[in-house]
Amino acid sequence: PIFGYDATINPFIMVFLITILFSACLVFVVSAFFSVIMYRILSAGASRFSPTTLKLQWMFYKTLGLSLLSFIVFLITPIFFFAFTYLTGLFETYSTPLLLFFFVFLTLHSISDYIILMYFIKPYREFCKSCFLAIYLKLMRKSNQTVIQVVPSSVHINSHI
């Protein structure tokens, strides 16, 4: 059973897996094509762009390239191995550990994409740093405040003894 579901009931599971794999590969090919075009424009565009703009565009290009690599490693590879293990029958024997491994590996894509973005795009990194610092300082200010509340007493103390 796949995800606790009997595959003999619905034989189209392989069609689904192949469609996902094909779609992911198509996205990669289109992205790689446009990254090659972007590289050619940036390489020839030293005279068209100001040095600051060109530097920023190269930062974006590095981010795009590593994001594509992250896409291959963390999304296409687990989907490919999932389809491979299903076709070879290994999935029936080792389904639980394989599913856990594939899902953990798939979730690493979003974390790696965020790290790549933060590392290569300095203006974004500085902006996020300032936002986190502002939130941290606001939280620290709230935790250091002492609140004193006066509660009216219903007990009257008689001072005449």
Short mmCIF file of N, CA and C in Angstrom, two decimals:
data_model
loop_
_atom_site.label_atom_id
_atom_site.label_comp_id
_atom_site.label_asym_id
_atom_site.label_seq_id
_atom_site.Cartn_x
_atom_site.Cartn_y
_atom_site.Cartn_z
N PRO A 1 0.81 -1.20 0.00
CA PRO A 1 0.00 0.00 0.00
C PRO A 1 0.86 1.26 0.00
N ILE A 2 0.43 2.27 -0.72
CA ILE A 2 1.11 3.56 -0.79
C ILE A 2 0.31 4.54 0.05
N PHE A 3 0.95 5.11 1.04
CA PHE A 3 0.30 6.03 1.97
C PHE A 3 -0.92 5.37 2.60
N GLY A 4 -0.85 4.04 2.82
CA GLY A 4 -1.97 3.32 3.39
C GLY A 4 -3.07 3.07 2.37
N TYR A 5 -2.78 3.23 1.10
CA TYR A 5 -3.77 3.10 0.03
C TYR A 5 -3.33 1.98 -0.89
N ASP A 6 -4.23 1.09 -1.21
CA ASP A 6 -3.92 -0.04 -2.07
C ASP A 6 -3.84 0.43 -3.52
N ALA A 7 -2.66 0.26 -4.13
CA ALA A 7 -2.43 0.75 -5.50
C ALA A 7 -3.19 -0.07 -6.54
N THR A 8 -3.64 -1.27 -6.18
CA THR A 8 -4.37 -2.07 -7.17
C THR A 8 -5.76 -1.49 -7.43
N ILE A 9 -6.27 -0.71 -6.46
CA ILE A 9 -7.58 -0.08 -6.65
C ILE A 9 -7.48 1.00 -7.74
N ASN A 10 -6.40 1.78 -7.69
CA ASN A 10 -6.20 2.83 -8.67
C ASN A 10 -4.84 2.62 -9.34
N PRO A 11 -4.83 2.03 -10.53
CA PRO A 11 -3.55 1.74 -11.18
C PRO A 11 -2.86 2.97 -11.79
N PHE A 12 -3.44 4.13 -11.62
CA PHE A 12 -2.88 5.33 -12.24
C PHE A 12 -1.85 6.03 -11.37
N ILE A 13 -1.37 5.38 -10.30
CA ILE A 13 -0.38 6.01 -9.43
C ILE A 13 0.91 6.29 -10.19
N MET A 14 1.29 5.39 -11.09
CA MET A 14 2.52 5.62 -11.87
C MET A 14 2.31 6.78 -12.85
N VAL A 15 1.13 6.92 -13.39
CA VAL A 15 0.84 8.05 -14.28
C VAL A 15 1.00 9.34 -13.49
N PHE A 16 0.50 9.34 -12.27
CA PHE A 16 0.62 10.50 -11.39
C PHE A 16 2.09 10.82 -11.10
N LEU A 17 2.87 9.80 -10.73
CA LEU A 17 4.29 10.01 -10.42
C LEU A 17 5.06 10.50 -11.64
N ILE A 18 4.80 9.90 -12.78
CA ILE A 18 5.51 10.31 -14.00
C ILE A 18 5.10 11.72 -14.40
N THR A 19 3.85 12.09 -14.21
CA THR A 19 3.40 13.45 -14.51
C THR A 19 4.10 14.47 -13.62
N ILE A 20 4.21 14.15 -12.33
CA ILE A 20 4.92 15.05 -11.41
C ILE A 20 6.38 15.18 -11.81
N LEU A 21 7.02 14.05 -12.11
CA LEU A 21 8.43 14.07 -12.51
C LEU A 21 8.62 14.83 -13.82
N PHE A 22 7.75 14.61 -14.78
CA PHE A 22 7.83 15.32 -16.06
C PHE A 22 7.65 16.83 -15.86
N SER A 23 6.67 17.20 -15.04
CA SER A 23 6.42 18.62 -14.78
C SER A 23 7.63 19.27 -14.12
N ALA A 24 8.21 18.60 -13.13
CA ALA A 24 9.38 19.15 -12.44
C ALA A 24 10.55 19.29 -13.41
N CYS A 25 10.75 18.31 -14.26
CA CYS A 25 11.85 18.41 -15.24
C CYS A 25 11.58 19.52 -16.26
N LEU A 26 10.34 19.69 -16.65
CA LEU A 26 9.99 20.76 -17.58
C LEU A 26 10.26 22.13 -16.96
N VAL A 27 9.89 22.29 -15.70
CA VAL A 27 10.16 23.56 -15.00
C VAL A 27 11.66 23.80 -14.94
N PHE A 28 12.43 22.74 -14.69
CA PHE A 28 13.89 22.90 -14.64
C PHE A 28 14.44 23.30 -16.00
N VAL A 29 14.00 22.66 -17.06
CA VAL A 29 14.52 22.97 -18.40
C VAL A 29 14.20 24.41 -18.79
N VAL A 30 12.98 24.85 -18.53
CA VAL A 30 12.60 26.23 -18.86
C VAL A 30 13.41 27.22 -18.03
N SER A 31 13.59 26.92 -16.74
CA SER A 31 14.38 27.80 -15.88
C SER A 31 15.83 27.84 -16.31
N ALA A 32 16.39 26.69 -16.67
CA ALA A 32 17.77 26.65 -17.14
C ALA A 32 17.92 27.44 -18.44
N PHE A 33 16.95 27.33 -19.33
CA PHE A 33 16.99 28.07 -20.58
C PHE A 33 17.01 29.58 -20.32
N PHE A 34 16.13 30.04 -19.43
CA PHE A 34 16.10 31.47 -19.15
C PHE A 34 17.32 31.93 -18.36
N SER A 35 17.91 31.05 -17.57
CA SER A 35 19.12 31.45 -16.86
C SER A 35 20.30 31.59 -17.82
N VAL A 36 20.33 30.78 -18.88
CA VAL A 36 21.37 30.93 -19.91
C VAL A 36 21.18 32.26 -20.63
N ILE A 37 19.95 32.59 -20.97
CA ILE A 37 19.67 33.88 -21.61
C ILE A 37 20.08 35.03 -20.70
N MET A 38 19.75 34.90 -19.41
CA MET A 38 20.10 35.96 -18.46
C MET A 38 21.62 36.10 -18.34
N TYR A 39 22.34 34.98 -18.35
CA TYR A 39 23.80 35.03 -18.29
C TYR A 39 24.38 35.76 -19.51
N ARG A 40 23.84 35.46 -20.68
CA ARG A 40 24.33 36.12 -21.89
C ARG A 40 24.06 37.62 -21.85
N ILE A 41 22.90 38.02 -21.35
CA ILE A 41 22.56 39.44 -21.26
C ILE A 41 23.49 40.14 -20.27
N LEU A 42 23.72 39.49 -19.11
CA LEU A 42 24.58 40.11 -18.10
C LEU A 42 26.04 40.18 -18.54
N SER A 43 26.49 39.16 -19.25
CA SER A 43 27.88 39.17 -19.72
C SER A 43 28.11 40.25 -20.76
N ALA A 44 27.15 40.46 -21.63
CA ALA A 44 27.30 41.47 -22.68
C ALA A 44 26.83 42.84 -22.24
N GLY A 45 26.20 42.93 -21.05
CA GLY A 45 25.56 44.17 -20.67
C GLY A 45 26.37 45.09 -19.79
N ALA A 46 27.68 44.92 -19.76
CA ALA A 46 28.49 45.79 -18.90
C ALA A 46 28.39 47.25 -19.33
N SER A 47 28.20 47.49 -20.61
CA SER A 47 28.10 48.87 -21.08
C SER A 47 26.67 49.42 -20.96
N ARG A 48 25.68 48.52 -20.89
CA ARG A 48 24.28 48.96 -20.82
C ARG A 48 23.81 49.30 -19.42
N PHE A 49 24.43 48.70 -18.40
CA PHE A 49 23.96 48.88 -17.02
C PHE A 49 24.98 49.66 -16.21
N SER A 50 24.51 50.33 -15.19
CA SER A 50 25.44 50.98 -14.27
C SER A 50 26.10 49.89 -13.43
N PRO A 51 27.28 50.18 -12.87
CA PRO A 51 27.98 49.16 -12.08
C PRO A 51 27.15 48.64 -10.90
N THR A 52 26.38 49.51 -10.26
CA THR A 52 25.55 49.07 -9.13
C THR A 52 24.43 48.14 -9.59
N THR A 53 23.79 48.48 -10.72
CA THR A 53 22.73 47.64 -11.26
C THR A 53 23.28 46.30 -11.69
N LEU A 54 24.44 46.33 -12.34
CA LEU A 54 25.07 45.09 -12.79
C LEU A 54 25.44 44.20 -11.61
N LYS A 55 25.94 44.80 -10.55
CA LYS A 55 26.29 44.02 -9.35
C LYS A 55 25.05 43.37 -8.74
N LEU A 56 23.96 44.12 -8.67
CA LEU A 56 22.71 43.60 -8.13
C LEU A 56 22.16 42.47 -9.01
N GLN A 57 22.25 42.66 -10.34
CA GLN A 57 21.77 41.63 -11.25
C GLN A 57 22.59 40.34 -11.14
N TRP A 58 23.90 40.48 -10.93
CA TRP A 58 24.73 39.28 -10.73
C TRP A 58 24.37 38.58 -9.43
N MET A 59 24.02 39.35 -8.39
CA MET A 59 23.56 38.73 -7.14
C MET A 59 22.29 37.92 -7.41
N PHE A 60 21.36 38.49 -8.18
CA PHE A 60 20.13 37.78 -8.52
C PHE A 60 20.43 36.53 -9.34
N TYR A 61 21.40 36.63 -10.25
CA TYR A 61 21.74 35.49 -11.09
C TYR A 61 22.33 34.35 -10.27
N LYS A 62 23.23 34.67 -9.34
CA LYS A 62 23.79 33.62 -8.47
C LYS A 62 22.68 32.96 -7.66
N THR A 63 21.75 33.76 -7.18
CA THR A 63 20.64 33.22 -6.40
C THR A 63 19.78 32.30 -7.27
N LEU A 64 19.52 32.71 -8.50
CA LEU A 64 18.74 31.87 -9.41
C LEU A 64 19.44 30.55 -9.69
N GLY A 65 20.75 30.62 -9.93
CA GLY A 65 21.51 29.40 -10.22
C GLY A 65 21.50 28.42 -9.07
N LEU A 66 21.73 28.92 -7.86
CA LEU A 66 21.72 28.02 -6.71
C LEU A 66 20.31 27.55 -6.37
N SER A 67 19.32 28.36 -6.66
CA SER A 67 17.94 27.92 -6.44
C SER A 67 17.58 26.79 -7.41
N LEU A 68 18.09 26.86 -8.63
CA LEU A 68 17.88 25.76 -9.57
C LEU A 68 18.58 24.49 -9.10
N LEU A 69 19.77 24.64 -8.58
CA LEU A 69 20.49 23.48 -8.05
C LEU A 69 19.74 22.89 -6.86
N SER A 70 19.23 23.75 -6.00
CA SER A 70 18.43 23.31 -4.86
C SER A 70 17.16 22.60 -5.34
N PHE A 71 16.56 23.10 -6.41
CA PHE A 71 15.36 22.49 -6.99
C PHE A 71 15.66 21.06 -7.45
N ILE A 72 16.81 20.89 -8.10
CA ILE A 72 17.18 19.55 -8.58
C ILE A 72 17.44 18.61 -7.40
N VAL A 73 18.26 19.07 -6.46
CA VAL A 73 18.67 18.20 -5.36
C VAL A 73 17.51 17.86 -4.44
N PHE A 74 16.72 18.85 -4.07
CA PHE A 74 15.72 18.63 -3.03
C PHE A 74 14.31 18.33 -3.54
N LEU A 75 14.03 18.53 -4.82
CA LEU A 75 12.70 18.22 -5.33
C LEU A 75 12.71 17.13 -6.41
N ILE A 76 13.49 17.32 -7.44
CA ILE A 76 13.47 16.35 -8.55
C ILE A 76 14.07 15.01 -8.12
N THR A 77 15.18 15.04 -7.39
CA THR A 77 15.84 13.79 -6.99
C THR A 77 14.94 12.91 -6.13
N PRO A 78 14.30 13.44 -5.06
CA PRO A 78 13.42 12.55 -4.29
C PRO A 78 12.23 12.02 -5.09
N ILE A 79 11.67 12.84 -5.97
CA ILE A 79 10.55 12.36 -6.78
C ILE A 79 11.02 11.26 -7.73
N PHE A 80 12.19 11.44 -8.31
CA PHE A 80 12.75 10.42 -9.20
C PHE A 80 13.00 9.12 -8.44
N PHE A 81 13.61 9.20 -7.26
CA PHE A 81 13.87 7.98 -6.49
C PHE A 81 12.59 7.34 -5.99
N PHE A 82 11.59 8.15 -5.67
CA PHE A 82 10.30 7.60 -5.27
C PHE A 82 9.70 6.78 -6.40
N ALA A 83 9.72 7.33 -7.62
CA ALA A 83 9.21 6.60 -8.78
C ALA A 83 10.05 5.36 -9.06
N PHE A 84 11.37 5.49 -8.92
CA PHE A 84 12.28 4.36 -9.15
C PHE A 84 12.01 3.22 -8.17
N THR A 85 11.88 3.56 -6.88
CA THR A 85 11.63 2.50 -5.89
C THR A 85 10.25 1.87 -6.08
N TYR A 86 9.31 2.65 -6.56
CA TYR A 86 8.00 2.08 -6.82
C TYR A 86 8.06 1.12 -8.00
N LEU A 87 8.79 1.48 -9.05
CA LEU A 87 8.90 0.62 -10.23
C LEU A 87 9.68 -0.66 -9.93
N THR A 88 10.71 -0.58 -9.11
CA THR A 88 11.55 -1.75 -8.83
C THR A 88 10.99 -2.64 -7.74
N GLY A 89 9.98 -2.20 -7.04
CA GLY A 89 9.41 -3.03 -5.98
C GLY A 89 10.05 -2.82 -4.63
N LEU A 90 11.07 -2.00 -4.55
CA LEU A 90 11.71 -1.72 -3.26
C LEU A 90 10.77 -0.98 -2.33
N PHE A 91 9.81 -0.29 -2.91
CA PHE A 91 8.89 0.50 -2.12
C PHE A 91 8.03 -0.39 -1.22
N GLU A 92 7.65 -1.56 -1.73
CA GLU A 92 6.81 -2.47 -0.94
C GLU A 92 7.53 -2.92 0.33
N THR A 93 8.83 -3.14 0.23
CA THR A 93 9.60 -3.64 1.38
C THR A 93 9.96 -2.54 2.36
N TYR A 94 10.40 -1.41 1.84
CA TYR A 94 10.92 -0.34 2.70
C TYR A 94 10.08 0.92 2.63
N SER A 95 8.77 0.80 2.58
CA SER A 95 7.94 1.97 2.32
C SER A 95 8.01 3.03 3.41
N THR A 96 7.95 2.65 4.68
CA THR A 96 7.92 3.66 5.75
C THR A 96 9.22 4.45 5.84
N PRO A 97 10.39 3.80 5.92
CA PRO A 97 11.62 4.62 5.99
C PRO A 97 11.86 5.45 4.74
N LEU A 98 11.52 4.90 3.58
CA LEU A 98 11.71 5.66 2.34
C LEU A 98 10.81 6.88 2.30
N LEU A 99 9.55 6.73 2.67
CA LEU A 99 8.64 7.87 2.67
C LEU A 99 9.10 8.95 3.62
N LEU A 100 9.53 8.56 4.80
CA LEU A 100 10.02 9.55 5.76
C LEU A 100 11.24 10.27 5.21
N PHE A 101 12.17 9.52 4.64
CA PHE A 101 13.37 10.13 4.09
C PHE A 101 13.02 11.08 2.94
N PHE A 102 12.15 10.65 2.03
CA PHE A 102 11.79 11.50 0.89
C PHE A 102 11.08 12.77 1.34
N PHE A 103 10.18 12.66 2.31
CA PHE A 103 9.46 13.85 2.76
C PHE A 103 10.36 14.81 3.51
N VAL A 104 11.26 14.29 4.32
CA VAL A 104 12.21 15.18 5.01
C VAL A 104 13.10 15.86 3.98
N PHE A 105 13.54 15.11 3.00
CA PHE A 105 14.39 15.68 1.96
C PHE A 105 13.65 16.74 1.15
N LEU A 106 12.37 16.50 0.87
CA LEU A 106 11.57 17.48 0.13
C LEU A 106 11.39 18.78 0.93
N THR A 107 11.24 18.67 2.23
CA THR A 107 11.04 19.87 3.04
C THR A 107 12.31 20.71 3.16
N LEU A 108 13.46 20.12 2.90
CA LEU A 108 14.71 20.88 2.95
C LEU A 108 14.80 21.91 1.83
N HIS A 109 13.98 21.76 0.79
CA HIS A 109 14.04 22.71 -0.32
C HIS A 109 13.69 24.13 0.13
N SER A 110 12.64 24.27 0.89
CA SER A 110 12.23 25.62 1.30
C SER A 110 13.27 26.26 2.22
N ILE A 111 13.86 25.47 3.10
CA ILE A 111 14.90 26.00 3.99
C ILE A 111 16.12 26.40 3.19
N SER A 112 16.54 25.55 2.26
CA SER A 112 17.73 25.87 1.47
C SER A 112 17.49 27.09 0.58
N ASP A 113 16.29 27.22 0.05
CA ASP A 113 15.97 28.37 -0.79
C ASP A 113 16.05 29.67 0.02
N TYR A 114 15.54 29.64 1.24
CA TYR A 114 15.60 30.82 2.12
C TYR A 114 17.05 31.17 2.46
N ILE A 115 17.87 30.17 2.76
CA ILE A 115 19.28 30.42 3.09
C ILE A 115 20.01 31.00 1.90
N ILE A 116 19.76 30.46 0.72
CA ILE A 116 20.40 30.98 -0.50
C ILE A 116 20.00 32.44 -0.72
N LEU A 117 18.74 32.73 -0.57
CA LEU A 117 18.24 34.09 -0.76
C LEU A 117 18.89 35.05 0.23
N MET A 118 18.95 34.65 1.49
CA MET A 118 19.52 35.52 2.53
C MET A 118 21.03 35.71 2.34
N TYR A 119 21.70 34.69 1.86
CA TYR A 119 23.16 34.79 1.74
C TYR A 119 23.57 35.68 0.56
N PHE A 120 22.91 35.54 -0.57
CA PHE A 120 23.39 36.21 -1.77
C PHE A 120 22.81 37.60 -2.01
N ILE A 121 21.64 37.91 -1.48
CA ILE A 121 21.04 39.22 -1.74
C ILE A 121 21.20 40.08 -0.50
N LYS A 122 22.24 40.90 -0.52
CA LYS A 122 22.59 41.69 0.66
C LYS A 122 21.51 42.69 1.08
N PRO A 123 20.89 43.44 0.16
CA PRO A 123 19.84 44.37 0.60
C PRO A 123 18.68 43.66 1.32
N TYR A 124 18.31 42.50 0.83
CA TYR A 124 17.24 41.75 1.48
C TYR A 124 17.69 41.26 2.85
N ARG A 125 18.93 40.80 2.93
CA ARG A 125 19.48 40.33 4.21
C ARG A 125 19.49 41.45 5.23
N GLU A 126 19.92 42.64 4.82
CA GLU A 126 19.97 43.77 5.74
C GLU A 126 18.56 44.19 6.19
N PHE A 127 17.61 44.17 5.27
CA PHE A 127 16.24 44.52 5.61
C PHE A 127 15.66 43.53 6.62
N CYS A 128 15.85 42.24 6.37
CA CYS A 128 15.34 41.22 7.30
C CYS A 128 16.02 41.31 8.66
N LYS A 129 17.31 41.60 8.64
CA LYS A 129 18.04 41.77 9.91
C LYS A 129 17.45 42.92 10.72
N SER A 130 17.15 44.03 10.05
CA SER A 130 16.58 45.18 10.76
C SER A 130 15.18 44.86 11.29
N CYS A 131 14.39 44.11 10.53
CA CYS A 131 13.06 43.72 11.01
C CYS A 131 13.14 42.81 12.22
N PHE A 132 14.03 41.81 12.17
CA PHE A 132 14.18 40.90 13.30
C PHE A 132 14.71 41.63 14.53
N LEU A 133 15.61 42.57 14.31
CA LEU A 133 16.15 43.34 15.43
C LEU A 133 15.05 44.20 16.07
N ALA A 134 14.21 44.82 15.24
CA ALA A 134 13.12 45.64 15.77
C ALA A 134 12.14 44.79 16.59
N ILE A 135 11.83 43.61 16.10
CA ILE A 135 10.92 42.72 16.83
C ILE A 135 11.57 42.27 18.14
N TYR A 136 12.84 41.92 18.08
CA TYR A 136 13.55 41.49 19.29
C TYR A 136 13.58 42.60 20.33
N LEU A 137 13.90 43.82 19.90
CA LEU A 137 13.95 44.93 20.86
C LEU A 137 12.57 45.23 21.45
N LYS A 138 11.54 45.11 20.63
CA LYS A 138 10.19 45.35 21.13
C LYS A 138 9.80 44.28 22.16
N LEU A 139 10.16 43.05 21.89
CA LEU A 139 9.86 41.97 22.85
C LEU A 139 10.66 42.13 24.14
N MET A 140 11.91 42.55 24.02
CA MET A 140 12.73 42.74 25.22
C MET A 140 12.20 43.89 26.05
N ARG A 141 11.73 44.94 25.42
CA ARG A 141 11.19 46.09 26.13
C ARG A 141 9.93 45.69 26.90
N LYS A 142 9.10 44.85 26.29
CA LYS A 142 7.88 44.41 26.96
C LYS A 142 8.20 43.51 28.15
N SER A 143 9.21 42.68 28.04
CA SER A 143 9.53 41.76 29.13
C SER A 143 10.19 42.47 30.30
N ASN A 144 10.79 43.63 30.09
CA ASN A 144 11.44 44.37 31.17
C ASN A 144 10.49 45.32 31.90
N GLN A 145 9.31 45.51 31.40
CA GLN A 145 8.36 46.42 32.03
C GLN A 145 7.68 45.72 33.20
N THR A 146 7.54 46.44 34.31
CA THR A 146 6.84 45.92 35.48
C THR A 146 5.50 46.63 35.58
N VAL A 147 4.47 45.88 35.73
CA VAL A 147 3.14 46.45 35.81
C VAL A 147 2.68 46.36 37.26
N ILE A 148 2.33 47.52 37.84
CA ILE A 148 1.80 47.58 39.20
C ILE A 148 0.36 48.00 39.09
N GLN A 149 -0.49 47.21 39.68
CA GLN A 149 -1.91 47.50 39.61
C GLN A 149 -2.44 47.67 41.03
N VAL A 150 -3.16 48.73 41.25
CA VAL A 150 -3.75 48.99 42.56
C VAL A 150 -5.11 48.34 42.60
N VAL A 151 -5.27 47.48 43.57
CA VAL A 151 -6.53 46.77 43.72
C VAL A 151 -7.26 47.36 44.93
N PRO A 152 -8.47 47.82 44.75
CA PRO A 152 -9.20 48.38 45.90
C PRO A 152 -9.53 47.27 46.92
N SER A 153 -9.33 47.59 48.15
CA SER A 153 -9.55 46.62 49.20
C SER A 153 -10.94 46.77 49.76
N SER A 154 -11.60 45.67 50.04
CA SER A 154 -12.91 45.72 50.63
C SER A 154 -12.84 45.55 52.15
N VAL A 155 -11.64 45.36 52.63
CA VAL A 155 -11.45 45.20 54.08
C VAL A 155 -11.07 46.55 54.67
N HIS A 156 -11.79 47.01 55.67
CA HIS A 156 -11.48 48.27 56.33
C HIS A 156 -10.77 47.98 57.64
N ILE A 157 -9.68 48.60 57.82
CA ILE A 157 -8.90 48.40 59.04
C ILE A 157 -9.28 49.50 60.02
N ASN A 158 -9.68 49.10 61.18
CA ASN A 158 -10.07 50.04 62.22
C ASN A 158 -8.83 50.39 63.04
N SER A 159 -8.43 51.61 63.01
CA SER A 159 -7.23 52.02 63.73
C SER A 159 -7.51 52.38 65.17
N HIS A 160 -8.74 52.33 65.65
CA HIS A 160 -9.08 52.62 67.05
C HIS A 160 -8.98 51.36 67.87
N ILE A 161 -8.06 51.28 68.71
CA ILE A 161 -7.89 50.11 69.57
C ILE A 161 -8.27 50.42 70.98
#
